[in-house]
PDB file of C-alpha atoms in Angstrom:
ATOM      1  CA  UNK A   1      67.313  49.961  96.789  1.00 73.00           C
ATOM      2  CA  UNK A   2      66.012  48.124  93.728  1.00 92.00           C
ATOM      3  CA  UNK A   3      63.512  45.395  92.904  1.00 96.00           C
ATOM      4  CA  UNK A   4      64.233  43.264  89.837  1.00 96.00           C
ATOM      5  CA  UNK A   5      61.204  41.794  88.044  1.00 95.00           C
ATOM      6  CA  UNK A   6      62.651  38.939  86.017  1.00 91.00           C
ATOM      7  CA  UNK A   7      61.569  37.638  82.633  1.00 85.00           C
ATOM      8  CA  UNK A   8      62.937  35.319  79.986  1.00 76.00           C
ATOM      9  CA  UNK A   9      62.928  36.382  76.348  1.00 70.00           C
ATOM     10  CA  UNK A  10      60.484  33.574  75.546  1.00 70.00           C
ATOM     11  CA  UNK A  11      57.933  34.365  78.258  1.00 71.00           C
ATOM     12  CA  UNK A  12      56.708  37.853  79.090  1.00 72.00           C
ATOM     13  CA  UNK A  13      53.613  37.400  81.233  1.00 82.00           C
ATOM     14  CA  UNK A  14      52.665  40.375  83.391  1.00 91.00           C
ATOM     15  CA  UNK A  15      52.598  38.622  86.807  1.00 93.00           C
ATOM     16  CA  UNK A  16      56.207  39.413  87.857  1.00 94.00           C
ATOM     17  CA  UNK A  17      55.937  43.140  87.115  1.00 95.00           C
ATOM     18  CA  UNK A  18      52.454  43.289  88.671  1.00 96.00           C
ATOM     19  CA  UNK A  19      53.870  41.927  91.933  1.00 97.00           C
ATOM     20  CA  UNK A  20      57.012  44.072  91.684  1.00 96.00           C
ATOM     21  CA  UNK A  21      54.866  47.185  91.235  1.00 96.00           C
ATOM     22  CA  UNK A  22      52.814  46.275  94.286  1.00 96.00           C
ATOM     23  CA  UNK A  23      55.966  45.801  96.316  1.00 96.00           C
ATOM     24  CA  UNK A  24      57.341  49.120  95.052  1.00 95.00           C
ATOM     25  CA  UNK A  25      54.171  50.855  96.257  1.00 93.00           C
ATOM     26  CA  UNK A  26      54.841  49.252  99.631  1.00 94.00           C
ATOM     27  CA  UNK A  27      58.559  50.008  99.892  1.00 92.00           C
ATOM     28  CA  UNK A  28      59.061  53.073  97.694  1.00 91.00           C
ATOM     29  CA  UNK A  29      61.820  51.302  95.772  1.00 93.00           C
ATOM     30  CA  UNK A  30      62.437  51.496  92.044  1.00 96.00           C
ATOM     31  CA  UNK A  31      61.804  48.524  89.761  1.00 97.00           C
ATOM     32  CA  UNK A  32      63.932  47.136  86.953  1.00 96.00           C
ATOM     33  CA  UNK A  33      61.949  44.908  84.599  1.00 95.00           C
ATOM     34  CA  UNK A  34      64.725  42.713  83.246  1.00 93.00           C
ATOM     35  CA  UNK A  35      64.705  40.359  80.286  1.00 90.00           C
ATOM     36  CA  UNK A  36      67.537  37.845  80.270  1.00 88.00           C
ATOM     37  CA  UNK A  37      68.524  36.613  76.809  1.00 84.00           C
ATOM     38  CA  UNK A  38      70.496  33.388  76.955  1.00 82.00           C
ATOM     39  CA  UNK A  39      73.658  33.344  74.873  1.00 78.00           C
ATOM     40  CA  UNK A  40      75.919  30.346  74.291  1.00 74.00           C
ATOM     41  CA  UNK A  41      78.804  32.349  72.768  1.00 70.00           C
ATOM     42  CA  UNK A  42      80.313  35.729  73.687  1.00 72.00           C
ATOM     43  CA  UNK A  43      79.302  38.659  71.506  1.00 72.00           C
ATOM     44  CA  UNK A  44      81.417  38.997  68.365  1.00 72.00           C
ATOM     45  CA  UNK A  45      82.221  35.305  67.943  1.00 76.00           C
ATOM     46  CA  UNK A  46      79.282  34.349  65.705  1.00 80.00           C
ATOM     47  CA  UNK A  47      77.670  37.163  63.626  1.00 83.00           C
ATOM     48  CA  UNK A  48      74.577  35.054  62.951  1.00 81.00           C
ATOM     49  CA  UNK A  49      73.995  34.450  66.653  1.00 79.00           C
ATOM     50  CA  UNK A  50      74.641  38.137  67.370  1.00 81.00           C
ATOM     51  CA  UNK A  51      71.975  39.103  64.838  1.00 85.00           C
ATOM     52  CA  UNK A  52      69.486  36.599  66.238  1.00 82.00           C
ATOM     53  CA  UNK A  53      70.109  37.660  69.865  1.00 79.00           C
ATOM     54  CA  UNK A  54      69.712  41.270  68.801  1.00 81.00           C
ATOM     55  CA  UNK A  55      66.366  40.436  67.247  1.00 85.00           C
ATOM     56  CA  UNK A  56      65.235  38.643  70.434  1.00 82.00           C
ATOM     57  CA  UNK A  57      66.361  41.582  72.565  1.00 82.00           C
ATOM     58  CA  UNK A  58      64.504  44.202  70.503  1.00 86.00           C
ATOM     59  CA  UNK A  59      61.334  42.121  70.393  1.00 87.00           C
ATOM     60  CA  UNK A  60      61.481  41.414  74.145  1.00 84.00           C
ATOM     61  CA  UNK A  61      62.097  45.086  74.940  1.00 88.00           C
ATOM     62  CA  UNK A  62      59.079  46.226  72.939  1.00 89.00           C
ATOM     63  CA  UNK A  63      56.832  43.572  74.499  1.00 87.00           C
ATOM     64  CA  UNK A  64      58.001  44.311  78.027  1.00 90.00           C
ATOM     65  CA  UNK A  65      57.574  48.066  77.578  1.00 92.00           C
ATOM     66  CA  UNK A  66      53.906  47.416  76.774  1.00 90.00           C
ATOM     67  CA  UNK A  67      53.523  45.301  79.897  1.00 90.00           C
ATOM     68  CA  UNK A  68      55.232  47.910  82.080  1.00 92.00           C
ATOM     69  CA  UNK A  69      53.110  50.780  80.755  1.00 93.00           C
ATOM     70  CA  UNK A  70      50.011  49.091  82.164  1.00 91.00           C
ATOM     71  CA  UNK A  71      51.298  49.357  85.748  1.00 92.00           C
ATOM     72  CA  UNK A  72      53.872  52.161  85.726  1.00 90.00           C
ATOM     73  CA  UNK A  73      51.693  55.052  86.947  1.00 90.00           C
ATOM     74  CA  UNK A  74      53.926  57.170  89.180  1.00 90.00           C
ATOM     75  CA  UNK A  75      56.387  54.317  89.840  1.00 94.00           C
ATOM     76  CA  UNK A  76      60.021  54.356  88.760  1.00 95.00           C
ATOM     77  CA  UNK A  77      60.147  51.323  86.426  1.00 95.00           C
ATOM     78  CA  UNK A  78      62.835  50.847  83.783  1.00 95.00           C
ATOM     79  CA  UNK A  79      63.354  48.070  81.241  1.00 94.00           C
ATOM     80  CA  UNK A  80      66.699  46.303  80.811  1.00 93.00           C
ATOM     81  CA  UNK A  81      67.816  43.533  78.439  1.00 90.00           C
ATOM     82  CA  UNK A  82      70.759  41.482  79.641  1.00 89.00           C
ATOM     83  CA  UNK A  83      72.753  38.749  77.857  1.00 86.00           C
ATOM     84  CA  UNK A  84      73.935  35.824  79.970  1.00 88.00           C
ATOM     85  CA  UNK A  85      74.844  32.160  79.729  1.00 85.00           C
ATOM     86  CA  UNK A  86      71.667  31.292  81.671  1.00 86.00           C
ATOM     87  CA  UNK A  87      68.724  33.103  83.224  1.00 86.00           C
ATOM     88  CA  UNK A  88      69.798  32.407  86.856  1.00 87.00           C
ATOM     89  CA  UNK A  89      73.328  33.596  86.085  1.00 89.00           C
ATOM     90  CA  UNK A  90      71.954  36.687  84.360  1.00 91.00           C
ATOM     91  CA  UNK A  91      69.783  37.554  87.338  1.00 91.00           C
ATOM     92  CA  UNK A  92      72.713  37.105  89.713  1.00 91.00           C
ATOM     93  CA  UNK A  93      74.732  39.507  87.555  1.00 93.00           C
ATOM     94  CA  UNK A  94      71.882  42.038  87.496  1.00 94.00           C
ATOM     95  CA  UNK A  95      71.474  41.874  91.283  1.00 94.00           C
ATOM     96  CA  UNK A  96      75.164  42.643  91.697  1.00 93.00           C
ATOM     97  CA  UNK A  97      75.234  45.385  89.058  1.00 94.00           C
ATOM     98  CA  UNK A  98      72.189  47.271  90.350  1.00 94.00           C
ATOM     99  CA  UNK A  99      72.525  46.554  94.066  1.00 94.00           C
ATOM    100  CA  UNK A 100      69.097  44.903  94.096  1.00 95.00           C
ATOM    101  CA  UNK A 101      67.676  43.601  97.353  1.00 92.00           C
ATOM    102  CA  UNK A 102      64.814  41.544  95.912  1.00 94.00           C
ATOM    103  CA  UNK A 103      64.121  39.474  92.780  1.00 95.00           C
ATOM    104  CA  UNK A 104      60.534  38.860  91.641  1.00 96.00           C
ATOM    105  CA  UNK A 105      59.697  35.958  89.334  1.00 94.00           C
ATOM    106  CA  UNK A 106      56.532  34.410  87.951  1.00 92.00           C
ATOM    107  CA  UNK A 107      55.135  30.903  88.111  1.00 90.00           C
ATOM    108  CA  UNK A 108      55.338  28.153  85.546  1.00 86.00           C
ATOM    109  CA  UNK A 109      52.749  28.393  82.760  1.00 84.00           C
ATOM    110  CA  UNK A 110      51.891  24.743  83.469  1.00 83.00           C
ATOM    111  CA  UNK A 111      50.725  25.503  87.011  1.00 83.00           C
ATOM    112  CA  UNK A 112      47.273  26.225  88.374  1.00 87.00           C
ATOM    113  CA  UNK A 113      45.881  29.715  87.917  1.00 91.00           C
ATOM    114  CA  UNK A 114      46.261  31.697  91.131  1.00 91.00           C
ATOM    115  CA  UNK A 115      48.861  29.346  92.616  1.00 93.00           C
ATOM    116  CA  UNK A 116      52.655  29.385  92.738  1.00 91.00           C
ATOM    117  CA  UNK A 117      54.319  26.725  90.622  1.00 88.00           C
ATOM    118  CA  UNK A 118      58.077  26.501  90.243  1.00 86.00           C
ATOM    119  CA  UNK A 119      59.570  26.044  86.805  1.00 84.00           C
ATOM    120  CA  UNK A 120      63.064  24.699  86.169  1.00 81.00           C
ATOM    121  CA  UNK A 121      64.622  28.180  85.972  1.00 80.00           C
ATOM    122  CA  UNK A 122      62.896  29.394  89.135  1.00 83.00           C
ATOM    123  CA  UNK A 123      63.970  26.283  91.019  1.00 83.00           C
ATOM    124  CA  UNK A 124      67.602  26.957  90.138  1.00 82.00           C
ATOM    125  CA  UNK A 125      67.245  30.580  91.241  1.00 82.00           C
ATOM    126  CA  UNK A 126      65.772  29.825  94.651  1.00 80.00           C
ATOM    127  CA  UNK A 127      68.652  27.513  95.463  1.00 78.00           C
ATOM    128  CA  UNK A 128      71.368  30.025  94.546  1.00 78.00           C
ATOM    129  CA  UNK A 129      70.090  33.547  95.224  1.00 83.00           C
ATOM    130  CA  UNK A 130      71.689  35.676  97.928  1.00 85.00           C
ATOM    131  CA  UNK A 131      68.732  38.066  98.071  1.00 90.00           C
ATOM    132  CA  UNK A 132      65.074  37.278  98.813  1.00 91.00           C
ATOM    133  CA  UNK A 133      63.068  35.830  95.934  1.00 93.00           C
ATOM    134  CA  UNK A 134      59.371  36.752  95.608  1.00 95.00           C
ATOM    135  CA  UNK A 135      57.104  34.445  93.608  1.00 95.00           C
ATOM    136  CA  UNK A 136      53.955  35.674  91.875  1.00 95.00           C
ATOM    137  CA  UNK A 137      51.099  33.190  91.454  1.00 95.00           C
ATOM    138  CA  UNK A 138      50.206  32.375  87.874  1.00 93.00           C
ATOM    139  CA  UNK A 139      48.009  35.134  86.445  1.00 93.00           C
ATOM    140  CA  UNK A 140      48.685  37.487  89.378  1.00 94.00           C
ATOM    141  CA  UNK A 141      46.822  40.736  88.558  1.00 94.00           C
ATOM    142  CA  UNK A 142      47.896  44.347  88.904  1.00 92.00           C
ATOM    143  CA  UNK A 143      46.621  46.178  91.999  1.00 92.00           C
ATOM    144  CA  UNK A 144      47.037  49.661  93.473  1.00 90.00           C
ATOM    145  CA  UNK A 145      46.879  48.167  96.976  1.00 89.00           C
ATOM    146  CA  UNK A 146      50.247  47.762  98.755  1.00 92.00           C
ATOM    147  CA  UNK A 147      51.229  44.675 100.716  1.00 95.00           C
ATOM    148  CA  UNK A 148      49.260  45.001 103.946  1.00 95.00           C
ATOM    149  CA  UNK A 149      50.032  41.816 105.861  1.00 96.00           C
ATOM    150  CA  UNK A 150      53.007  39.465 106.074  1.00 95.00           C
ATOM    151  CA  UNK A 151      52.230  35.887 107.054  1.00 95.00           C
ATOM    152  CA  UNK A 152      55.185  33.940 108.425  1.00 91.00           C
ATOM    153  CA  UNK A 153      55.156  30.171 107.869  1.00 89.00           C
ATOM    154  CA  UNK A 154      56.489  29.062 111.247  1.00 84.00           C
ATOM    155  CA  UNK A 155      58.030  25.692 111.953  1.00 75.00           C
ATOM    156  CA  UNK A 156      60.881  24.180 113.909  1.00 58.00           C
ATOM    157  CA  UNK A 157      63.459  25.295 111.339  1.00 49.00           C
ATOM    158  CA  UNK A 158      62.231  28.900 111.579  1.00 48.00           C
ATOM    159  CA  UNK A 159      64.148  29.266 114.838  1.00 52.00           C
ATOM    160  CA  UNK A 160      67.383  28.160 113.185  1.00 53.00           C
ATOM    161  CA  UNK A 161      67.155  30.489 110.189  1.00 60.00           C
ATOM    162  CA  UNK A 162      65.904  33.620 112.018  1.00 78.00           C
ATOM    163  CA  UNK A 163      62.681  33.924 110.009  1.00 85.00           C
ATOM    164  CA  UNK A 164      60.569  35.633 112.666  1.00 86.00           C
ATOM    165  CA  UNK A 165      63.194  38.296 113.369  1.00 85.00           C
ATOM    166  CA  UNK A 166      63.619  39.002 109.644  1.00 87.00           C
ATOM    167  CA  UNK A 167      59.849  39.128 109.131  1.00 89.00           C
ATOM    168  CA  UNK A 168      59.360  41.510 112.049  1.00 89.00           C
ATOM    169  CA  UNK A 169      61.918  43.904 110.602  1.00 89.00           C
ATOM    170  CA  UNK A 170      60.219  43.748 107.176  1.00 91.00           C
ATOM    171  CA  UNK A 171      56.785  44.364 108.699  1.00 91.00           C
ATOM    172  CA  UNK A 172      58.105  47.471 110.412  1.00 90.00           C
ATOM    173  CA  UNK A 173      59.824  48.746 107.247  1.00 91.00           C
ATOM    174  CA  UNK A 174      56.772  48.077 105.087  1.00 93.00           C
ATOM    175  CA  UNK A 175      54.235  49.305 107.660  1.00 92.00           C
ATOM    176  CA  UNK A 176      52.437  45.975 107.331  1.00 93.00           C
ATOM    177  CA  UNK A 177      50.706  43.769 109.859  1.00 93.00           C
ATOM    178  CA  UNK A 178      52.451  40.576 110.925  1.00 93.00           C
ATOM    179  CA  UNK A 179      50.856  37.183 111.329  1.00 93.00           C
ATOM    180  CA  UNK A 180      52.471  33.871 112.257  1.00 90.00           C
ATOM    181  CA  UNK A 181      50.927  30.657 111.003  1.00 91.00           C
ATOM    182  CA  UNK A 182      51.945  27.061 111.540  1.00 87.00           C
ATOM    183  CA  UNK A 183      50.569  24.256 109.395  1.00 87.00           C
ATOM    184  CA  UNK A 184      49.828  20.754 110.639  1.00 82.00           C
ATOM    185  CA  UNK A 185      48.959  17.814 108.396  1.00 83.00           C
ATOM    186  CA  UNK A 186      47.216  14.846 109.976  1.00 76.00           C
ATOM    187  CA  UNK A 187      46.215  12.295 107.320  1.00 69.00           C
ATOM    188  CA  UNK A 188      43.116  10.219 107.967  1.00 61.00           C
ATOM    189  CA  UNK A 189      44.157   7.180 109.952  1.00 55.00           C
ATOM    190  CA  UNK A 190      47.675   8.484 110.488  1.00 52.00           C
ATOM    191  CA  UNK A 191      47.688   6.984 113.958  1.00 49.00           C
ATOM    192  CA  UNK A 192      46.302   3.677 112.706  1.00 51.00           C
ATOM    193  CA  UNK A 193      44.015   1.868 115.107  1.00 48.00           C
ATOM    194  CA  UNK A 194      46.177   2.549 118.145  1.00 50.00           C
ATOM    195  CA  UNK A 195      44.169   5.486 119.480  1.00 51.00           C
ATOM    196  CA  UNK A 196      40.711   6.957 119.086  1.00 58.00           C
ATOM    197  CA  UNK A 197      40.062  10.057 116.997  1.00 58.00           C
ATOM    198  CA  UNK A 198      39.435  12.090 120.172  1.00 65.00           C
ATOM    199  CA  UNK A 199      42.906  11.161 121.400  1.00 64.00           C
ATOM    200  CA  UNK A 200      44.365  12.194 118.043  1.00 65.00           C
ATOM    201  CA  UNK A 201      42.591  15.547 118.366  1.00 69.00           C
ATOM    202  CA  UNK A 202      44.136  15.949 121.811  1.00 71.00           C
ATOM    203  CA  UNK A 203      47.597  15.354 120.366  1.00 70.00           C
ATOM    204  CA  UNK A 204      46.974  18.020 117.725  1.00 70.00           C
ATOM    205  CA  UNK A 205      45.706  20.503 120.335  1.00 73.00           C
ATOM    206  CA  UNK A 206      48.774  19.922 122.505  1.00 77.00           C
ATOM    207  CA  UNK A 207      51.034  20.421 119.478  1.00 69.00           C
ATOM    208  CA  UNK A 208      49.184  23.621 118.595  1.00 74.00           C
ATOM    209  CA  UNK A 209      49.549  24.964 122.145  1.00 77.00           C
ATOM    210  CA  UNK A 210      53.295  24.250 122.214  1.00 78.00           C
ATOM    211  CA  UNK A 211      53.746  25.778 118.766  1.00 75.00           C
ATOM    212  CA  UNK A 212      51.944  28.977 119.756  1.00 76.00           C
ATOM    213  CA  UNK A 213      53.947  29.216 122.969  1.00 78.00           C
ATOM    214  CA  UNK A 214      57.217  28.779 121.060  1.00 78.00           C
ATOM    215  CA  UNK A 215      56.187  31.448 118.543  1.00 77.00           C
ATOM    216  CA  UNK A 216      55.264  33.801 121.386  1.00 77.00           C
ATOM    217  CA  UNK A 217      58.732  33.344 122.917  1.00 80.00           C
ATOM    218  CA  UNK A 218      60.299  34.152 119.565  1.00 77.00           C
ATOM    219  CA  UNK A 219      58.199  37.312 119.354  1.00 79.00           C
ATOM    220  CA  UNK A 220      59.213  38.364 122.861  1.00 78.00           C
ATOM    221  CA  UNK A 221      62.864  38.068 121.839  1.00 80.00           C
ATOM    222  CA  UNK A 222      62.240  40.131 118.700  1.00 81.00           C
ATOM    223  CA  UNK A 223      60.401  42.856 120.623  1.00 79.00           C
ATOM    224  CA  UNK A 224      63.595  43.602 122.507  1.00 77.00           C
ATOM    225  CA  UNK A 225      64.917  45.200 119.304  1.00 80.00           C
ATOM    226  CA  UNK A 226      61.867  45.818 117.073  1.00 81.00           C
ATOM    227  CA  UNK A 227      58.665  47.599 118.099  1.00 78.00           C
ATOM    228  CA  UNK A 228      55.713  45.461 117.029  1.00 78.00           C
ATOM    229  CA  UNK A 229      51.955  45.862 117.445  1.00 77.00           C
ATOM    230  CA  UNK A 230      49.809  42.828 118.231  1.00 82.00           C
ATOM    231  CA  UNK A 231      50.718  39.779 116.157  1.00 86.00           C
ATOM    232  CA  UNK A 232      48.202  37.046 115.352  1.00 86.00           C
ATOM    233  CA  UNK A 233      49.396  33.462 115.798  1.00 86.00           C
ATOM    234  CA  UNK A 234      47.170  30.933 114.020  1.00 88.00           C
ATOM    235  CA  UNK A 235      47.209  27.222 113.215  1.00 87.00           C
ATOM    236  CA  UNK A 236      46.135  25.645 109.943  1.00 90.00           C
ATOM    237  CA  UNK A 237      45.277  21.941 110.058  1.00 87.00           C
ATOM    238  CA  UNK A 238      44.121  19.488 107.434  1.00 88.00           C
ATOM    239  CA  UNK A 239      44.398  15.934 106.176  1.00 87.00           C
ATOM    240  CA  UNK A 240      46.841  17.179 103.531  1.00 90.00           C
ATOM    241  CA  UNK A 241      48.896  20.311 102.828  1.00 90.00           C
ATOM    242  CA  UNK A 242      46.181  21.877 100.686  1.00 92.00           C
ATOM    243  CA  UNK A 243      43.650  21.440 103.455  1.00 93.00           C
ATOM    244  CA  UNK A 244      46.025  22.885 106.059  1.00 91.00           C
ATOM    245  CA  UNK A 245      46.730  25.959 103.908  1.00 93.00           C
ATOM    246  CA  UNK A 246      43.024  26.440 103.089  1.00 95.00           C
ATOM    247  CA  UNK A 247      42.220  26.259 106.803  1.00 94.00           C
ATOM    248  CA  UNK A 248      43.828  29.695 107.175  1.00 94.00           C
ATOM    249  CA  UNK A 249      42.021  32.853 105.993  1.00 95.00           C
ATOM    250  CA  UNK A 250      43.759  34.775 103.191  1.00 96.00           C
ATOM    251  CA  UNK A 251      42.975  38.243 101.890  1.00 93.00           C
ATOM    252  CA  UNK A 252      44.053  40.717  99.231  1.00 93.00           C
ATOM    253  CA  UNK A 253      47.332  42.354 100.231  1.00 94.00           C
ATOM    254  CA  UNK A 254      48.742  39.216 101.897  1.00 96.00           C
ATOM    255  CA  UNK A 255      52.218  37.860 101.302  1.00 96.00           C
ATOM    256  CA  UNK A 256      53.569  34.593 102.686  1.00 95.00           C
ATOM    257  CA  UNK A 257      57.132  34.529 104.004  1.00 94.00           C
ATOM    258  CA  UNK A 258      59.056  31.276 103.921  1.00 89.00           C
ATOM    259  CA  UNK A 259      62.437  30.744 105.506  1.00 82.00           C
ATOM    260  CA  UNK A 260      65.318  28.999 103.809  1.00 70.00           C
ATOM    261  CA  UNK A 261      65.964  25.453 104.969  1.00 54.00           C
ATOM    262  CA  UNK A 262      68.126  24.977 108.036  1.00 43.00           C
ATOM    263  CA  UNK A 263      70.794  23.425 105.803  1.00 40.00           C
ATOM    264  CA  UNK A 264      71.107  26.603 103.734  1.00 43.00           C
ATOM    265  CA  UNK A 265      74.368  28.566 103.784  1.00 46.00           C
ATOM    266  CA  UNK A 266      74.101  31.863 105.670  1.00 45.00           C
ATOM    267  CA  UNK A 267      72.668  34.706 103.556  1.00 45.00           C
ATOM    268  CA  UNK A 268      71.555  32.342 100.795  1.00 47.00           C
ATOM    269  CA  UNK A 269      68.107  31.209  99.724  1.00 50.00           C
ATOM    270  CA  UNK A 270      67.357  27.485  99.929  1.00 46.00           C
ATOM    271  CA  UNK A 271      63.813  26.133  99.781  1.00 61.00           C
ATOM    272  CA  UNK A 272      63.258  23.306 102.257  1.00 63.00           C
ATOM    273  CA  UNK A 273      60.988  20.305 101.696  1.00 72.00           C
ATOM    274  CA  UNK A 274      58.166  21.471 103.992  1.00 77.00           C
ATOM    275  CA  UNK A 275      58.260  25.007 102.595  1.00 80.00           C
ATOM    276  CA  UNK A 276      57.988  23.639  99.054  1.00 82.00           C
ATOM    277  CA  UNK A 277      54.841  21.713 100.010  1.00 85.00           C
ATOM    278  CA  UNK A 278      53.264  24.820 101.526  1.00 88.00           C
ATOM    279  CA  UNK A 279      54.300  26.985  98.592  1.00 88.00           C
ATOM    280  CA  UNK A 280      52.402  25.077  95.934  1.00 88.00           C
ATOM    281  CA  UNK A 281      49.067  25.575  97.708  1.00 91.00           C
ATOM    282  CA  UNK A 282      49.048  29.214  98.883  1.00 93.00           C
ATOM    283  CA  UNK A 283      46.708  31.595  96.987  1.00 94.00           C
ATOM    284  CA  UNK A 284      48.920  34.651  97.565  1.00 96.00           C
ATOM    285  CA  UNK A 285      52.446  35.739  96.575  1.00 96.00           C
ATOM    286  CA  UNK A 286      55.282  34.219  98.554  1.00 95.00           C
ATOM    287  CA  UNK A 287      58.772  35.359  99.427  1.00 94.00           C
ATOM    288  CA  UNK A 288      61.679  33.094 100.312  1.00 90.00           C
ATOM    289  CA  UNK A 289      64.209  34.848 102.501  1.00 86.00           C
ATOM    290  CA  UNK A 290      67.867  33.859 102.976  1.00 80.00           C
ATOM    291  CA  UNK A 291      69.037  32.283 106.163  1.00 67.00           C
ATOM    292  CA  UNK A 292      69.885  34.992 108.685  1.00 58.00           C
ATOM    293  CA  UNK A 293      73.528  35.445 109.580  1.00 54.00           C
ATOM    294  CA  UNK A 294      74.332  34.795 113.222  1.00 51.00           C
TER     295      UNK A 294
END
């Protein structure tokens, strides 16, 4: 099994390999730190472009080797430079060539420090990948601590895409704790003047109770095939998505798991609208998993 930490030749921040190294310490897998160099023409057609792409490749290799040396330790991490027509296409080719089961990418340099922000390349990847995609927050630091807890973002679509079952299997493989969280956004005045605030609170409490009961039923189904210790089920509420996410406690060693949208093809990643809102506010790495085959 292999983890690919993905970079472009123009951007070699350490966050993707820092997260990949942490995951490798959790799973025991090897890591390929891969630089994709975009090429408009096949090799041999234009000598000038060949020379320029060769220069980019050698410079990117040297820079990435320096980044990798800071986290390698006893991990099996290699550096690869790959030519492709685009970065998403190059990563798809690398996944196929190396039999990778996970791709790790960084956040946009325009995003907030410590938060996940999708760039144009990452957005294309998360709508086409057939393996899970892990996203490192901007500036994500190196750490010797493995992933210790998986937090499942649970919603109505989670039933359709098999997220809880997939997460339970990962938690067992990674020897990590499992937590299920559901987020509820209730903007101020969302019910207008039709009911009092106390009645609105009652509606939220009833929703929370039904959500926790539904999650518990999902867990009972999973336990028929996967042995699980106690699983926490928590609710995060707020007047906006940031408030709902901040209402949940986060700690070092956490990773958020998001399911692909219910409209996603089987075994393919597809970020849904609610998941994208949650993603931009979490202070920990996130992983988007493909829809489970039925």
